[in-house]
Coordinates of C-alpha atoms in Angstrom, one line a residue:
M1 CA 1.1 -33.2 -53.0
S2 CA 4.2 -31.9 -54.6
R3 CA 5.3 -28.4 -54.1
T4 CA 8.5 -28.4 -56.1
Q5 CA 7.1 -26.7 -59.2
A6 CA 5.0 -23.1 -59.3
A7 CA 2.8 -22.5 -62.2
P8 CA 2.5 -19.2 -63.8
R9 CA 0.0 -16.6 -62.8
F10 CA -2.7 -16.1 -65.6
E11 CA -5.1 -13.0 -65.5
I12 CA -8.7 -13.9 -66.7
P13 CA -10.4 -11.1 -68.7
D14 CA -13.8 -10.2 -66.6
P15 CA -16.8 -10.3 -69.2
K16 CA -18.8 -7.8 -67.6
A17 CA -16.2 -5.1 -67.6
S18 CA -17.9 -3.7 -70.6
G19 CA -21.2 -2.5 -70.6
S20 CA -21.9 -2.9 -74.5
G21 CA -22.0 -6.3 -76.4
R22 CA -22.3 -8.4 -73.1
G23 CA -23.4 -11.5 -74.9
P24 CA -20.4 -12.0 -77.1
L25 CA -18.2 -11.2 -74.1
L26 CA -19.7 -13.6 -72.1
I27 CA -18.9 -16.2 -74.6
V28 CA -15.0 -15.0 -75.1
G29 CA -14.6 -14.8 -71.2
A30 CA -16.1 -18.3 -71.1
V31 CA -13.6 -19.7 -73.7
I32 CA -11.0 -17.9 -72.2
S33 CA -11.7 -19.2 -68.8
L34 CA -11.6 -22.9 -70.4
I35 CA -8.0 -22.1 -72.0
V36 CA -6.7 -21.0 -68.6
V37 CA -7.6 -23.6 -66.8
A38 CA -6.3 -26.1 -69.4
A39 CA -3.1 -24.0 -69.7
V40 CA -2.4 -24.4 -65.4
I41 CA -3.1 -28.0 -65.8
A42 CA -1.1 -28.7 -68.3
F43 CA 1.8 -26.8 -67.3
A44 CA 2.1 -28.4 -63.8
V45 CA 1.4 -31.8 -65.6
T46 CA 4.4 -31.7 -68.0
S47 CA 6.6 -29.8 -65.4
G48 CA 6.3 -32.4 -62.5
G49 CA 6.3 -35.6 -65.0
D50 CA 4.5 -38.5 -64.9
S51 CA 5.5 -40.0 -61.3
S52 CA 2.5 -38.5 -58.9
S53 CA 0.4 -41.0 -60.1
D54 CA -0.7 -44.2 -59.2
G55 CA -2.4 -46.4 -62.5
V56 CA -5.6 -48.5 -62.0
E57 CA -5.4 -52.1 -61.8
A58 CA -8.1 -54.1 -62.9
G59 CA -10.4 -55.2 -60.3
A60 CA -9.4 -52.4 -58.0
A61 CA -12.8 -51.8 -56.1
S62 CA -13.9 -54.2 -53.7
P63 CA -17.4 -55.6 -53.2
A64 CA -20.0 -53.7 -50.9
G65 CA -19.9 -56.4 -48.3
D66 CA -15.9 -56.4 -47.8
L67 CA -16.4 -52.5 -47.3
A68 CA -19.4 -53.1 -45.1
A69 CA -17.5 -55.6 -42.9
S70 CA -14.2 -53.0 -42.4
S71 CA -16.0 -51.1 -39.8
G72 CA -19.2 -50.1 -38.0
A73 CA -19.1 -46.9 -39.6
S74 CA -19.5 -48.7 -42.9
L75 CA -22.5 -50.6 -42.2
G76 CA -25.2 -48.0 -44.3
V77 CA -22.7 -47.8 -47.1
Q78 CA -25.0 -48.3 -50.4
D79 CA -23.9 -49.4 -53.8
P80 CA -23.9 -45.8 -56.1
Q81 CA -26.3 -45.1 -59.1
V82 CA -24.5 -43.2 -61.8
A83 CA -27.3 -41.2 -64.4
G84 CA -26.0 -39.5 -67.8
V85 CA -23.5 -40.1 -70.3
A86 CA -20.6 -41.5 -69.0
L87 CA -17.3 -39.3 -69.9
P88 CA -14.7 -40.7 -71.9
L89 CA -11.3 -42.3 -70.5
F90 CA -9.1 -39.6 -69.5
E91 CA -5.9 -39.4 -71.4
T92 CA -4.5 -35.9 -71.3
V93 CA -5.1 -32.4 -70.4
Q94 CA -4.9 -31.0 -73.5
G95 CA -7.7 -31.7 -76.2
D96 CA -9.7 -33.5 -73.4
P97 CA -12.8 -34.6 -75.1
A98 CA -14.6 -34.2 -71.8
V99 CA -14.4 -30.6 -71.7
G100 CA -17.5 -28.9 -71.7
K101 CA -19.9 -32.3 -71.7
Q102 CA -22.3 -32.3 -68.9
A103 CA -20.9 -34.5 -66.1
P104 CA -22.8 -37.6 -65.1
V105 CA -25.0 -37.5 -61.7
A106 CA -23.7 -40.1 -59.0
T107 CA -25.9 -40.9 -55.9
G108 CA -24.7 -42.9 -53.0
T109 CA -23.4 -42.4 -49.3
D110 CA -20.5 -41.4 -47.2
F111 CA -19.3 -43.9 -44.9
D112 CA -21.9 -43.5 -42.5
G113 CA -24.6 -44.3 -44.8
N114 CA -25.7 -40.6 -45.5
P115 CA -27.1 -39.9 -48.8
I116 CA -24.6 -37.8 -50.9
E117 CA -24.6 -37.1 -54.6
L118 CA -22.3 -35.6 -57.3
H119 CA -24.5 -33.1 -59.0
N120 CA -24.8 -29.7 -60.9
T121 CA -24.6 -27.7 -57.6
G122 CA -25.3 -24.3 -59.2
K123 CA -21.2 -23.5 -58.2
P124 CA -17.9 -24.4 -59.4
T125 CA -17.0 -27.8 -57.8
A126 CA -13.9 -29.8 -57.7
I127 CA -13.9 -33.5 -57.1
V128 CA -11.0 -35.8 -56.1
F129 CA -11.2 -39.3 -56.3
L130 CA -8.9 -41.1 -53.7
A131 CA -7.6 -44.7 -52.9
H132 CA -6.6 -45.6 -49.9
W133 CA -3.5 -47.7 -51.1
C134 CA -2.0 -44.7 -53.0
P135 CA 0.8 -43.1 -51.6
H136 CA 0.0 -39.9 -53.9
C137 CA -3.3 -39.9 -53.0
Q138 CA -2.1 -40.0 -49.0
R139 CA -0.1 -36.9 -49.5
E140 CA -2.7 -35.3 -51.6
V141 CA -5.2 -35.7 -48.6
K142 CA -2.4 -34.5 -45.9
D143 CA -1.9 -31.1 -47.8
L144 CA -5.3 -30.4 -48.8
G145 CA -6.1 -31.1 -45.2
T146 CA -3.8 -28.5 -44.2
W147 CA -5.2 -26.0 -46.9
L148 CA -8.5 -26.6 -46.2
S149 CA -8.0 -25.9 -42.6
D150 CA -6.0 -22.6 -43.6
G151 CA -9.7 -21.8 -44.9
A152 CA -8.1 -21.4 -48.4
L153 CA -11.0 -23.0 -50.3
P154 CA -13.2 -20.1 -51.8
P155 CA -16.7 -19.4 -50.5
D156 CA -18.3 -20.3 -53.7
V157 CA -16.6 -23.4 -55.0
E158 CA -17.5 -26.8 -54.0
L159 CA -15.0 -29.5 -53.1
L160 CA -16.3 -33.2 -53.1
S161 CA -14.5 -36.7 -52.7
V162 CA -14.7 -40.1 -53.9
A163 CA -13.2 -42.8 -52.1
T164 CA -12.9 -45.9 -54.9
G165 CA -10.1 -48.7 -55.6
I166 CA -11.5 -49.8 -53.0
D167 CA -9.5 -53.3 -52.1
P168 CA -9.0 -55.1 -48.3
N169 CA -6.3 -56.9 -49.8
R170 CA -4.1 -53.5 -49.9
P171 CA -2.3 -51.2 -47.7
N172 CA -4.2 -48.6 -45.6
Y173 CA -7.5 -50.6 -45.3
P174 CA -10.2 -49.5 -44.8
P175 CA -10.5 -46.2 -46.0
D176 CA -13.0 -44.5 -43.8
E177 CA -10.3 -44.9 -41.2
W178 CA -7.6 -43.7 -43.1
L179 CA -9.7 -40.3 -44.1
E180 CA -11.0 -40.3 -40.4
R181 CA -7.6 -40.3 -38.8
E182 CA -6.5 -37.4 -41.6
N183 CA -9.5 -35.5 -40.3
W184 CA -10.7 -35.5 -43.9
A185 CA -13.8 -32.3 -43.8
P186 CA -15.0 -33.0 -47.6
P187 CA -18.1 -34.9 -48.5
V188 CA -16.9 -38.6 -49.3
L189 CA -19.0 -40.4 -51.9
V190 CA -18.1 -44.3 -51.4
D191 CA -17.7 -45.6 -54.8
T192 CA -18.1 -49.4 -53.7
T193 CA -18.1 -50.8 -57.1
G194 CA -16.0 -48.4 -59.2
A195 CA -18.6 -47.3 -60.9
V196 CA -18.3 -43.4 -60.4
A197 CA -14.8 -43.5 -61.1
E198 CA -15.6 -45.3 -64.2
A199 CA -18.7 -42.8 -65.3
Y200 CA -16.1 -40.2 -64.7
G201 CA -13.2 -41.3 -67.1
L202 CA -10.6 -42.2 -64.2
S203 CA -7.4 -43.7 -65.5
A204 CA -4.9 -42.7 -62.2
F205 CA -4.9 -41.6 -58.9
P206 CA -5.4 -39.4 -57.5
Y207 CA -8.3 -38.2 -59.8
W208 CA -9.2 -34.8 -60.1
V209 CA -12.4 -33.5 -62.4
F210 CA -13.3 -29.7 -62.1
L211 CA -16.8 -28.6 -63.1
N212 CA -18.4 -25.2 -64.0
A213 CA -21.4 -23.8 -62.1
D214 CA -23.6 -25.3 -64.8
G215 CA -22.3 -28.8 -64.4
T216 CA -20.1 -28.6 -67.3
V217 CA -16.5 -30.1 -67.3
A218 CA -13.8 -27.5 -67.2
A219 CA -10.9 -30.1 -67.0
R220 CA -9.4 -33.1 -65.6
A221 CA -6.2 -34.1 -64.3
T222 CA -4.7 -36.9 -62.6
G223 CA -1.4 -36.8 -59.8
E224 CA -0.7 -34.7 -56.9
M225 CA -1.5 -31.3 -57.6
S226 CA 0.0 -28.3 -55.6
T227 CA -2.4 -25.9 -53.8
D228 CA -1.2 -23.1 -55.9
V229 CA -2.3 -24.6 -59.1
L230 CA -5.1 -25.9 -57.4
E231 CA -6.3 -22.2 -56.5
Q232 CA -5.6 -21.5 -60.0
V233 CA -7.9 -23.6 -61.8
L234 CA -10.4 -22.8 -59.1
A235 CA -10.2 -19.4 -60.1
G236 CA -10.6 -20.1 -63.6
L237 CA -13.8 -21.9 -63.2
Q238 CA -17.0 -20.5 -64.7
R239 CA -19.3 -18.9 -61.9

């Protein structure tokens, strides 16, 4: 995860600070929060260039059979199911048409076959999509692992991950062994078919989708994200 740039810190007005006109202030506060989240990510993207992400190649996802054969831990993995309206393909942070839309619900399993779901948890949520062969994802996982070990994730925020772009012919396969080596703690939904990535509009790796507590999209981004920027984005999500 690149730490070569730092985004400026923004103050988000508290809509509860005033005792009168609470409804309009809540609306204004929500709009300001969305603007701040987008501004933080846009600054990071424009400052860092476009060298911190890997593009998606057609047919990158492997069939479930290939994944199941990778290790004993993967024998219970099931193909994911997606419900709801798919988000448009991500192109840019500024003016992203997905912002404000309800995120799709994805159900599937982790590498041990345990059920896992991407849905409205009632809490602000960050979802990171990772490909085992992507060097930027590999650095992202290492840096995020250290950040998580330091207890930096806010207690009122969920961090979920999706293993996608799975390909037995590409480096660092299988993904379950990679994440186990890195002691990756967040829940992992295994996207055996690429359906979840497609539904969320993934266009490059690593890919981030940030959701407000009501399940609506607050922002999306591609590329390595410094933990300083990540913390600011998480702080701007609507509770």
